[in-house]
Coordinates of N, CA and C in Angstrom, one line a residue:
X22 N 90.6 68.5 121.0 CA 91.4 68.9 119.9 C 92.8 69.3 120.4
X23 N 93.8 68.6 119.6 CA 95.2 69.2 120.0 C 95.9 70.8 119.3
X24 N 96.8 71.2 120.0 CA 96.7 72.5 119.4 C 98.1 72.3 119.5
X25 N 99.3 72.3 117.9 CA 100.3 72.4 117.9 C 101.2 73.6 118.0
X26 N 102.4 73.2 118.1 CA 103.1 74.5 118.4 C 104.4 74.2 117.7
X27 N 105.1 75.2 117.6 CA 106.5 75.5 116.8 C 107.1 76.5 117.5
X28 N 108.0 76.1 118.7 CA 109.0 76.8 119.3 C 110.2 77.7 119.0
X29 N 110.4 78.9 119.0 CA 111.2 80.0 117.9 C 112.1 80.6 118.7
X30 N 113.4 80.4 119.8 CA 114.0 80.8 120.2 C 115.5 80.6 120.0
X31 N 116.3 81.6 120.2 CA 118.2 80.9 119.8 C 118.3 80.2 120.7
X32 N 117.4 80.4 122.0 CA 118.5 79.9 123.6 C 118.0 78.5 123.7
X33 N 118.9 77.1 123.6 CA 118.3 76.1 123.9 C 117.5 75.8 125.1
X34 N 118.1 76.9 126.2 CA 117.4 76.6 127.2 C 115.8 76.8 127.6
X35 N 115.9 78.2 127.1 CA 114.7 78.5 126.9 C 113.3 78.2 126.2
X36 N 113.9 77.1 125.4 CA 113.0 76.2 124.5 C 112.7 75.1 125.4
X37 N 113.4 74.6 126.1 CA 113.7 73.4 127.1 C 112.4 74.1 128.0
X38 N 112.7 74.9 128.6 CA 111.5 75.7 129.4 C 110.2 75.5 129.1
X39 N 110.5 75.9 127.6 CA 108.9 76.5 127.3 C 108.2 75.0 126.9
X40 N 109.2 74.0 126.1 CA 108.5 72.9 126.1 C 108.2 71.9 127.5
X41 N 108.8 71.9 128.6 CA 108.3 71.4 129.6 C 107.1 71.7 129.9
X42 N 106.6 73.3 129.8 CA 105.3 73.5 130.5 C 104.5 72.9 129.1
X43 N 104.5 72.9 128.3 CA 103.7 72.8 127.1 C 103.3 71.1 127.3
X44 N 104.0 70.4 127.1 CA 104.1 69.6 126.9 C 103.1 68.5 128.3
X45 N 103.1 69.3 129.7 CA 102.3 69.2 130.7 C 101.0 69.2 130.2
X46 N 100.7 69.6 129.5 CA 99.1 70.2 128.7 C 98.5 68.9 128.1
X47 N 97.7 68.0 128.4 CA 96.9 67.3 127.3 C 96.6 67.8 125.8
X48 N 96.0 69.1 125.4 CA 95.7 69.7 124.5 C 96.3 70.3 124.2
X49 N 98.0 70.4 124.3 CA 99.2 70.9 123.1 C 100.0 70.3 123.0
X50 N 100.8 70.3 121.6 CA 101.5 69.1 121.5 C 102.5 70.2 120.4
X51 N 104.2 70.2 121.3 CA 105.3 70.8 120.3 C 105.5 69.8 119.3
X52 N 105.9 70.5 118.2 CA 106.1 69.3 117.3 C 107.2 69.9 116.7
X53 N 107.9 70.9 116.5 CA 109.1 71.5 116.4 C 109.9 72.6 117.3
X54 N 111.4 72.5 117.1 CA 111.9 73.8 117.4 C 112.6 74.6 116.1
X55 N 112.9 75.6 116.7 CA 114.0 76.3 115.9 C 114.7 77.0 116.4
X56 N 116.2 78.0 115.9 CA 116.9 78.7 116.9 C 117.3 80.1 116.2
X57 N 116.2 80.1 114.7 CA 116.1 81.1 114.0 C 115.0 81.4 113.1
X58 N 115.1 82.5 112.7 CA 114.2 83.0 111.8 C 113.7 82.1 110.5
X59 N 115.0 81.9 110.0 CA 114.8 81.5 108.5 C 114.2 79.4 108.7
X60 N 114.9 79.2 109.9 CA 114.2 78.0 110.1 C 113.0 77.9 110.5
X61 N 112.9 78.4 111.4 CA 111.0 79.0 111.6 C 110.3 78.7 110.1
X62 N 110.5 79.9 109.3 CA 109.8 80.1 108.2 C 109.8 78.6 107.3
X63 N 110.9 77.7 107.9 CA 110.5 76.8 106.8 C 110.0 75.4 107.7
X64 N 109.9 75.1 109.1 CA 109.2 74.3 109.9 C 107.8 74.8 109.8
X65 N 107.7 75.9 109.7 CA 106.3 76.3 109.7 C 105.6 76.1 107.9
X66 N 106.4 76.2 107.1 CA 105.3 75.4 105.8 C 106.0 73.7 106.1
X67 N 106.7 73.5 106.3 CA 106.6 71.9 106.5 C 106.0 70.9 107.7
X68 N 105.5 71.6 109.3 CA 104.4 71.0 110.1 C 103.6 71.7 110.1
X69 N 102.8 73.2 109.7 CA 101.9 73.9 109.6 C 101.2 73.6 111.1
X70 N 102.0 74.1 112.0 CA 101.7 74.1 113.2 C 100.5 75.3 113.6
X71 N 99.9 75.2 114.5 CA 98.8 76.1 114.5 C 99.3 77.3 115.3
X72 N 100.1 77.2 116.2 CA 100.7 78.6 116.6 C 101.8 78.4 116.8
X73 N 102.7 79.6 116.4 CA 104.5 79.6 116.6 C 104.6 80.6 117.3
X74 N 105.4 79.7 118.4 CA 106.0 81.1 119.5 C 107.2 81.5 119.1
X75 N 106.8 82.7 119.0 CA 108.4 83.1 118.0 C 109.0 84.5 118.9
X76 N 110.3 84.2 119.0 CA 111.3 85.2 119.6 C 111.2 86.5 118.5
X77 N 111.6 87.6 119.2 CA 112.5 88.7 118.1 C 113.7 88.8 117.8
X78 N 114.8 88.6 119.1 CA 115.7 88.9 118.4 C 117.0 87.3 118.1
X79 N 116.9 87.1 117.4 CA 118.1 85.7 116.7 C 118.6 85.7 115.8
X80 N 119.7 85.1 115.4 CA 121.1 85.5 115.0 C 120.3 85.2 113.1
X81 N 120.4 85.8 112.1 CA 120.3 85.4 110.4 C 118.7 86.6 110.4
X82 N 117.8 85.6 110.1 CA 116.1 86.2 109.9 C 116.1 86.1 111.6
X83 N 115.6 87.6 111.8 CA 114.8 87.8 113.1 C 113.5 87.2 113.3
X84 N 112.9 87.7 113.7 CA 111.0 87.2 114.6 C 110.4 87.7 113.5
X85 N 110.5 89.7 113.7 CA 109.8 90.1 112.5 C 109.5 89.7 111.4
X86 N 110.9 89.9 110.9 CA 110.8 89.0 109.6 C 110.4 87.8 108.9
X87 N 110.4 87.0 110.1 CA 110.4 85.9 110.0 C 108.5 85.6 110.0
X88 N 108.2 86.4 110.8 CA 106.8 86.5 111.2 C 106.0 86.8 109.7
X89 N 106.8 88.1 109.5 CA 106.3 88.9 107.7 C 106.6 87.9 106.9
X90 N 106.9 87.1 106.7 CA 106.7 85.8 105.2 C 105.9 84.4 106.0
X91 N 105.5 84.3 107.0 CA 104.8 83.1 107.8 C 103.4 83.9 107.5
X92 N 103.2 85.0 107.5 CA 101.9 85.8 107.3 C 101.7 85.5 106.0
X93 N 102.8 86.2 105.0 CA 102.5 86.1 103.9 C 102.5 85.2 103.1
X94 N 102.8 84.0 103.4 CA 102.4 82.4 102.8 C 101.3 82.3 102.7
X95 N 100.7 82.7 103.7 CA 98.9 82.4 103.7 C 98.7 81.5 103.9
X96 N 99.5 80.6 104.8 CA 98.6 79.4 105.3 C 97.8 80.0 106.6
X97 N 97.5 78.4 107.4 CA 96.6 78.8 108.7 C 97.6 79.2 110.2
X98 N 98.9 78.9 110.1 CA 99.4 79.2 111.6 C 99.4 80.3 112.3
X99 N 99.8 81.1 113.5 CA 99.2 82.0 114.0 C 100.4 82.3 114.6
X100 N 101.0 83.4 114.5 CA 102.3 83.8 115.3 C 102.4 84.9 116.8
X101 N 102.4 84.2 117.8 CA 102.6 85.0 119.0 C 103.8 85.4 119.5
X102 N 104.0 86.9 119.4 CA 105.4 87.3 119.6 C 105.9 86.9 121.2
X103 N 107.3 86.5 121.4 CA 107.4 87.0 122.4 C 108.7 88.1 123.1
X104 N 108.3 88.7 123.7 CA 109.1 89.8 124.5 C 109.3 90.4 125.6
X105 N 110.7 91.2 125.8 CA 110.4 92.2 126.7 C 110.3 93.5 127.1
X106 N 110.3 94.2 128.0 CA 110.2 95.5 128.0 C 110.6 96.5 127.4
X107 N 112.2 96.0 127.3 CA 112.8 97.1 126.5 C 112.6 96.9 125.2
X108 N 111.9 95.9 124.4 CA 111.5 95.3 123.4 C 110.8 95.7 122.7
X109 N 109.6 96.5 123.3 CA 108.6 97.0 123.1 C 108.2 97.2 121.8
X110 N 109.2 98.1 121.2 CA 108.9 98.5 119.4 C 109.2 97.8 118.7
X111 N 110.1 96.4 119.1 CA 109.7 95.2 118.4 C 108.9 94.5 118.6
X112 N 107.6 94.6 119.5 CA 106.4 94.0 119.6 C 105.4 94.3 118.6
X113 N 105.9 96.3 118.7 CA 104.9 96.5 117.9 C 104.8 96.1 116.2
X114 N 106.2 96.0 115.8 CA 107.1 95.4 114.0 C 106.1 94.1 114.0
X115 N 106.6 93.2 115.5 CA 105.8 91.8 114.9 C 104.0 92.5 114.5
X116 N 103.4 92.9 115.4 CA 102.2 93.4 115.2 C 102.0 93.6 113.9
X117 N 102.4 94.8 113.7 CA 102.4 95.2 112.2 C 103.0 94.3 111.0
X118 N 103.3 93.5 111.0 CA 104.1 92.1 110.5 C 102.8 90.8 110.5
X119 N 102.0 91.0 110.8 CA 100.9 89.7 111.1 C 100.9 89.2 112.5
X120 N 101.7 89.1 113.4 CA 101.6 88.5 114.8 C 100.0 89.0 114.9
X121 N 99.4 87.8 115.8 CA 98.1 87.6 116.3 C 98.4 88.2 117.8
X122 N 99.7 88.8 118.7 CA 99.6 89.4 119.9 C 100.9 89.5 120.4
X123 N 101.4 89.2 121.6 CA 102.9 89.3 122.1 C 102.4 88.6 124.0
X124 N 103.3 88.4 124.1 CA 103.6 88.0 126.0 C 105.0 88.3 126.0
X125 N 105.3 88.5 127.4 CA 106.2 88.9 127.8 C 107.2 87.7 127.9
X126 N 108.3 87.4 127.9 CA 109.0 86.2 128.0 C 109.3 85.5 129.3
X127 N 109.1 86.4 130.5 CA 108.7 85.9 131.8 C 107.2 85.7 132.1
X128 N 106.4 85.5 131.5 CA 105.0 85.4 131.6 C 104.8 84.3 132.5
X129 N 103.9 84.3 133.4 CA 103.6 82.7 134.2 C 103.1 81.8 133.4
X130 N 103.5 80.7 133.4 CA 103.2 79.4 132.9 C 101.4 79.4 132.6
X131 N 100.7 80.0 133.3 CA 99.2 79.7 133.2 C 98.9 80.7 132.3
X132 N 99.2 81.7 132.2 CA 99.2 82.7 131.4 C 99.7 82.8 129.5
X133 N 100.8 82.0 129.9 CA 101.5 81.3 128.7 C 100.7 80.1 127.7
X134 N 100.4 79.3 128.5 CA 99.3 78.3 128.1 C 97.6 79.1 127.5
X135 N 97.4 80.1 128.4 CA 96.0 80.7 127.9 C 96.3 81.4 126.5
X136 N 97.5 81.9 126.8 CA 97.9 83.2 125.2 C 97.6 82.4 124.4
X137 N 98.5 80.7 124.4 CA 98.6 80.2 123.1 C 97.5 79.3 123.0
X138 N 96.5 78.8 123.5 CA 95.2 78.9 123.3 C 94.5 79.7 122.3
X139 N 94.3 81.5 123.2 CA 93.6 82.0 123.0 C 93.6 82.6 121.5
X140 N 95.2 82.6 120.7 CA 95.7 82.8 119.9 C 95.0 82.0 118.7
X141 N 94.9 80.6 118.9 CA 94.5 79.4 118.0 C 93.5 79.4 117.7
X142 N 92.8 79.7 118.9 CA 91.1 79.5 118.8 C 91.3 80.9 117.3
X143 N 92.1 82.0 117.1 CA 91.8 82.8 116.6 C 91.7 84.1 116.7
X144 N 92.0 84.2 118.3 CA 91.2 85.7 118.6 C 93.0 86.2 119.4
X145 N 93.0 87.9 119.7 CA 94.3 88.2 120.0 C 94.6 88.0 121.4
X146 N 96.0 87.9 121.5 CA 96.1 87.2 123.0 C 96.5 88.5 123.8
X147 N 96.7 90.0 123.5 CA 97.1 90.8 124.2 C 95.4 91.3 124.6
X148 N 95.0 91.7 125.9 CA 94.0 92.6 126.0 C 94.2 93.8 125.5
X149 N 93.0 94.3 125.0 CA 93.1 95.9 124.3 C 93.6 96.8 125.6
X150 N 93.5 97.1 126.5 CA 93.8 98.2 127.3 C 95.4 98.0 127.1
X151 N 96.0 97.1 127.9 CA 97.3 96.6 127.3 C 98.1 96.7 126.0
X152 N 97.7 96.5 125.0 CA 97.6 97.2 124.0 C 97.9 98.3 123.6
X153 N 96.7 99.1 124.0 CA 96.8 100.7 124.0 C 98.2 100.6 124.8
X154 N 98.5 100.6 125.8 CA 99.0 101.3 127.3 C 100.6 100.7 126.1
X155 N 100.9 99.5 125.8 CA 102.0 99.8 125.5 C 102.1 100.6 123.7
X156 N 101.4 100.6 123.4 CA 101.5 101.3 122.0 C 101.8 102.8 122.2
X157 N 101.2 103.1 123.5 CA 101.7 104.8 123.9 C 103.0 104.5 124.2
X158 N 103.5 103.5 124.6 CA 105.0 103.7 125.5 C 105.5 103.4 124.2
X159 N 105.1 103.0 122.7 CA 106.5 103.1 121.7 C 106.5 103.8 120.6
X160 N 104.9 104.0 120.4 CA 104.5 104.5 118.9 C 105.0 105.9 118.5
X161 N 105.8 107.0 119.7 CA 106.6 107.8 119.3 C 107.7 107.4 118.9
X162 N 108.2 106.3 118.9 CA 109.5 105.6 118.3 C 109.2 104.9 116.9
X163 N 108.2 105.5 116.2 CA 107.9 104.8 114.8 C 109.0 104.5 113.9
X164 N 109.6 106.5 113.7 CA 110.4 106.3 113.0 C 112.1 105.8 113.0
X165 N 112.1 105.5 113.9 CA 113.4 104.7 114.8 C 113.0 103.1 114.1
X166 N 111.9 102.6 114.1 CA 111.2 100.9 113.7 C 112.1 101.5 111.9
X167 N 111.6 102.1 111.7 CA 111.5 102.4 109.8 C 113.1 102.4 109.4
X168 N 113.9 102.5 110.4 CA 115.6 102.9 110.2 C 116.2 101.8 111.0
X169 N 114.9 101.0 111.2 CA 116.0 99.8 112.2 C 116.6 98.3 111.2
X170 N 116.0 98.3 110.3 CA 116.1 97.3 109.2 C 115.7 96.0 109.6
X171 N 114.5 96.1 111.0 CA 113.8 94.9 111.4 C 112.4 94.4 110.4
X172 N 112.5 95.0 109.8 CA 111.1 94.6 108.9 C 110.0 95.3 109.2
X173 N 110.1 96.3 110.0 CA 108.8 96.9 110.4 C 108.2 98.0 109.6
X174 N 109.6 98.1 108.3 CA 108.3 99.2 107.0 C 107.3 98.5 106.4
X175 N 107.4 96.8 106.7 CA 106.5 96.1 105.9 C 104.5 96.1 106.4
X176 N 103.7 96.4 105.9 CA 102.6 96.7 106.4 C 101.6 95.6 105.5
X177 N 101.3 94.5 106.1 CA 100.8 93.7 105.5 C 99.5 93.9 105.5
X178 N 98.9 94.2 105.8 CA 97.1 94.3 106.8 C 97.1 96.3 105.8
X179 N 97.9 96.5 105.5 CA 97.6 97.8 104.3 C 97.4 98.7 105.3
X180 N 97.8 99.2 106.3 CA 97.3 100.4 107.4 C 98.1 101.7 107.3
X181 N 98.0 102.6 107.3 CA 99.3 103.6 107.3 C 98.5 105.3 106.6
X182 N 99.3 105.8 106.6 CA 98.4 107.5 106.2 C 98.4 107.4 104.9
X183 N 98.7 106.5 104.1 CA 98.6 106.7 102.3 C 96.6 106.6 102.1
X184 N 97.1 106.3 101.0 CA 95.9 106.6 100.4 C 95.0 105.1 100.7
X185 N 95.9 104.0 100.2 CA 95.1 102.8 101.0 C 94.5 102.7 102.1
X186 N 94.8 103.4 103.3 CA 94.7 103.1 104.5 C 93.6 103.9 104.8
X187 N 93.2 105.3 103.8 CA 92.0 106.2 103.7 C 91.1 105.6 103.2
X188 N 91.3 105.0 102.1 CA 89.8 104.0 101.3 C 89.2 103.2 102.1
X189 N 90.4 102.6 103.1 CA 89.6 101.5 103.5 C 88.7 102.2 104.5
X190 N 89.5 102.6 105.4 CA 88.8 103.7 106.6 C 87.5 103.9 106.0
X191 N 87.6 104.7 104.5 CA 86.1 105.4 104.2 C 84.9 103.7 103.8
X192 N 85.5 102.7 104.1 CA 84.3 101.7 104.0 C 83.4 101.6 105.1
X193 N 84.0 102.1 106.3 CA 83.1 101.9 107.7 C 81.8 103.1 107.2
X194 N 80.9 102.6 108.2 CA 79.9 103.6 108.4 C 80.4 104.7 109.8
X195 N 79.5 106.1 109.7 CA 80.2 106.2 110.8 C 79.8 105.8 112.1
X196 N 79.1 104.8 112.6 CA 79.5 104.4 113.5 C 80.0 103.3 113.7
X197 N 80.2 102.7 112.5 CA 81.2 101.5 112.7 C 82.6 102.6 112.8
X198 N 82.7 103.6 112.5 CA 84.3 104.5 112.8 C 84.0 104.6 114.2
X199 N 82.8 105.2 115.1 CA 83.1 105.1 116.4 C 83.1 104.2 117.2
X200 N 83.0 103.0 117.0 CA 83.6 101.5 117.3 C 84.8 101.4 117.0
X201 N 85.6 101.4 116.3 CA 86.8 101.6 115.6 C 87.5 102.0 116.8
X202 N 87.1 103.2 116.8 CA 87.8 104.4 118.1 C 87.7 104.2 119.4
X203 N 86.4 103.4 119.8 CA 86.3 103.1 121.1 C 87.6 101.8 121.4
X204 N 87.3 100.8 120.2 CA 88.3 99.5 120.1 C 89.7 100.2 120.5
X205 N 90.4 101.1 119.7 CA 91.8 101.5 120.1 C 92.0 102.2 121.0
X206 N 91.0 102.8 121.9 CA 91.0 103.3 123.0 C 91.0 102.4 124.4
X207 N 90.7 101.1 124.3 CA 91.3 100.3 124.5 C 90.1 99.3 125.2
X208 N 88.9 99.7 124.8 CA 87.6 99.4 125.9 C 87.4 98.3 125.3
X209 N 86.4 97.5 126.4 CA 86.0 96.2 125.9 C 84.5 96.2 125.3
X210 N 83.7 95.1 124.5 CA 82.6 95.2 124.0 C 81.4 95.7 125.0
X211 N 81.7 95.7 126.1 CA 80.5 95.7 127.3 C 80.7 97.5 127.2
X212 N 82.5 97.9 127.3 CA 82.3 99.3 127.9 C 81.4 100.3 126.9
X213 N 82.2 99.5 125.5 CA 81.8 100.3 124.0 C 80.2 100.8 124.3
X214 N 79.4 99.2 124.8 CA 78.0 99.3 125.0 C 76.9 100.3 125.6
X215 N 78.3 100.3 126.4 CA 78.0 101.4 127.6 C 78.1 102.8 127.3
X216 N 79.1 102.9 126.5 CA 79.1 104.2 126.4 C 78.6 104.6 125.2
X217 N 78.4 104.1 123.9 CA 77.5 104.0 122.8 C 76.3 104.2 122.7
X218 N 75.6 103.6 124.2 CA 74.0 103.1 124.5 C 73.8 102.1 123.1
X219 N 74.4 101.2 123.1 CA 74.0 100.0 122.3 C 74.2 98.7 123.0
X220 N 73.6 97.9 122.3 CA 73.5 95.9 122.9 C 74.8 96.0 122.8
X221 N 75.1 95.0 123.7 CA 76.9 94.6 124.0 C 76.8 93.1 122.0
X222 N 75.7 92.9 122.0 CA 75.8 92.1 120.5 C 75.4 92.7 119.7
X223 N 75.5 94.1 119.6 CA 75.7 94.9 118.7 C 76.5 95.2 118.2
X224 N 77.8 95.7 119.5 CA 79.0 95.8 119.0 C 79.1 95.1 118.7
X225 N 79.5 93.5 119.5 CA 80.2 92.7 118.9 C 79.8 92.3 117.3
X226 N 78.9 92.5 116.9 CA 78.6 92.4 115.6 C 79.1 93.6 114.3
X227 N 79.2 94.7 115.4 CA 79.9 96.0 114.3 C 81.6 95.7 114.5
X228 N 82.0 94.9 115.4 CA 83.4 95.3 115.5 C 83.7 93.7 114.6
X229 N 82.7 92.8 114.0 CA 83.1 92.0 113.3 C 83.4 92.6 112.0
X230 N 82.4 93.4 111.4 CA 82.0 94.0 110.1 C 83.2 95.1 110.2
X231 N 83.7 95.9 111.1 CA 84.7 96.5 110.9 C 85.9 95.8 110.5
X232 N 86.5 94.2 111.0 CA 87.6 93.4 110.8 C 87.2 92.8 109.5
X233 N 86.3 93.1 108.9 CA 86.0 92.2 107.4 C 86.1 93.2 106.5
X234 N 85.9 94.4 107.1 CA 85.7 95.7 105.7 C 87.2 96.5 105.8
X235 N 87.7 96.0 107.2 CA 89.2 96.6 106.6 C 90.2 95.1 106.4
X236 N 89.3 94.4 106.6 CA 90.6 93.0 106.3 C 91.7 93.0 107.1
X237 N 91.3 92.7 108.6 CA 92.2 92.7 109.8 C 91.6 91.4 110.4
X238 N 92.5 90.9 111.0 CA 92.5 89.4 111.5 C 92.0 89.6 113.4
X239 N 92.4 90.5 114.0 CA 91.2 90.5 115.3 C 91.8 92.4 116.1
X240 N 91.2 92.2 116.8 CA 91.6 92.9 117.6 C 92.7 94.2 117.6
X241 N 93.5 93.5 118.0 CA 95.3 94.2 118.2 C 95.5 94.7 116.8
X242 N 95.5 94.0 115.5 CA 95.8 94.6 114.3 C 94.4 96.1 113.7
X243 N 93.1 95.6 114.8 CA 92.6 97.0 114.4 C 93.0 98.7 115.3
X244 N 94.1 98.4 116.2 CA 94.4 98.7 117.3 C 95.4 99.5 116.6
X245 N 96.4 98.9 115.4 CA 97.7 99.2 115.0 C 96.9 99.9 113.8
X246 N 96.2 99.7 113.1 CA 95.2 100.3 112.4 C 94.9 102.0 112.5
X247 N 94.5 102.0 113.3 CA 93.8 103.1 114.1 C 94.9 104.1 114.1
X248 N 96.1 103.8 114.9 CA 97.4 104.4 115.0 C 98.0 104.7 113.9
X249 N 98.0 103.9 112.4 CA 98.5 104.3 111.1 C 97.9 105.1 110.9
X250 N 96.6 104.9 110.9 CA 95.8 106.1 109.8 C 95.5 107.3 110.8
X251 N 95.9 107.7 111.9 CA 95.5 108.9 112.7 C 94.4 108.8 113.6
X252 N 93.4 108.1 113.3 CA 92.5 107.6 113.9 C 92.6 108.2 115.3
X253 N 93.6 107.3 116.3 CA 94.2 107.8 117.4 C 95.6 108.3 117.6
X254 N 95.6 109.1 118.4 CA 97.2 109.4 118.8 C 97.9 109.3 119.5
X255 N 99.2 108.3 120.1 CA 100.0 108.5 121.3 C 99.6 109.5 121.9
X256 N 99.8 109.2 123.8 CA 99.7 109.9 124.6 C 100.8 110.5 124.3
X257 N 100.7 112.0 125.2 CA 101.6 112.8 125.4 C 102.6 112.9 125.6
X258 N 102.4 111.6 126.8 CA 103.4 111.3 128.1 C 103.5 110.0 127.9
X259 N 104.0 109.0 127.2 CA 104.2 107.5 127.5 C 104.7 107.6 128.6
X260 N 104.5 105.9 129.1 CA 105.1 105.3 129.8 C 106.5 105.2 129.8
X261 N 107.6 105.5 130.9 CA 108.6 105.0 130.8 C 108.8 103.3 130.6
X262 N 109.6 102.7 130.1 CA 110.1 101.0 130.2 C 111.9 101.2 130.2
X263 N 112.5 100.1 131.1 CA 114.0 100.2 130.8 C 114.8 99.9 129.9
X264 N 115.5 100.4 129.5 CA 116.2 100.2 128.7 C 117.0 98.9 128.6

């Protein structure tokens, strides 16, 4: 099965890049570019490509943005941000915006091909420890995202300290809440197992019913979850990243 794509960058070059390796692949096939937001948003309801690699920052509609109405159409495509380090709190906007994950914009080619794979099949393409590790290095910068006028007050997936974000919370059991917490802590279904004393298909079966009872699409969005509602809290001490 072929797995389409929709390329989201201003820099021609950089598209030129990304479609060379792509296009090496038997099983992906670009079928557009763009060199903006607002074009994105409208290649993507007119090829309904299965994943768009979409930039953050370009000239009219950004990534975010651009990401927040590609979500909210409600079709099937799947948006993987891409970034860099000093970027960070715009990784997290697309997150909270619907992105299914982020890669770094120098990512190796093999790595780049697995993301947008791993993306399509469905599932998030950041690993949770990663995850965690850079959500400490930004989520003290929340309210800097809220005043940046990137789109990141938008909360599509309903997460946040209001009152919505309580109800839903209160639908887990509590141990589907200590799955929850193991998940944003950044562990994988084997460690959860381990440290639970449960079947590793246990969890994976509680950390499904937790993505269906809070209406989160995988992983990473129950990761940003967890962090709205208090659940967990930034380290003390983030990470530095350069500016």
């Amino acid at each position: 099965m072929t797995t389409t794509v929709l390329l989201v960058d201003d820099q021609p070059l950089l598209r030129m890049g990304f479609r060379m390796v792509l296009d090496s692949q038997p099983d992906l096939r670009v079928v557009g570019e763009a060199g903006d937001g607002g074009t994105a948003v409208r290649l993507t309801a007119e090829l309904a490509p299965d994943v768009v690699l979409m930039d953050v920052r370009m000239p009219g509609v950004d990534g975010i943005e651009a990401t927040r109405r590609i979500v909210a159409s409600g079709g099937a495509s799947k948006v993987l941000i891409l970034t860099t380090f000093d970027l960070d709190r715009y990784a997290f906007a697309g997150l909270r915006a619907g992105a299914s994950g982020f890669l770094l914009k120098d990512v190796p080619p093999d790595d780049l091909l697995a993301g947008i794979r791993t993306v399509a099949a469905g599932d998030a393409v950041v690993a949770p420890s990663t995850t965690r590790r850079l959500l400490d290095g930004f989520a003290h910068r929340l309210p800097d995202l809220d005043d940046s006028g990137s789109g990141a007050g938008h909360r599509p997936f309903g997460a946040g300290p209001g009152r919505d974000g309580a109800d839903r919370l209160a639908r887990l059991t509590d141990r589907e809440r200590d799955v929850l917490g193991e998940v944003a802590a950044g562990l994988s279904n084997a460690e959860i197992a381990t440290r639970l004393v449960l079947a590793e298909g246990t969890v994976k079966t509680h950390v499904g019913r937790i993505l269906g009872k809070l209406e989160l699409r995988d992983r990473v969005q129950a990761v940003v979850f967890a962090y709205e509602i208090g659940l967990v809290r930034p380290s003390a001490n983030p990470p530095r990243h350069p500016d």
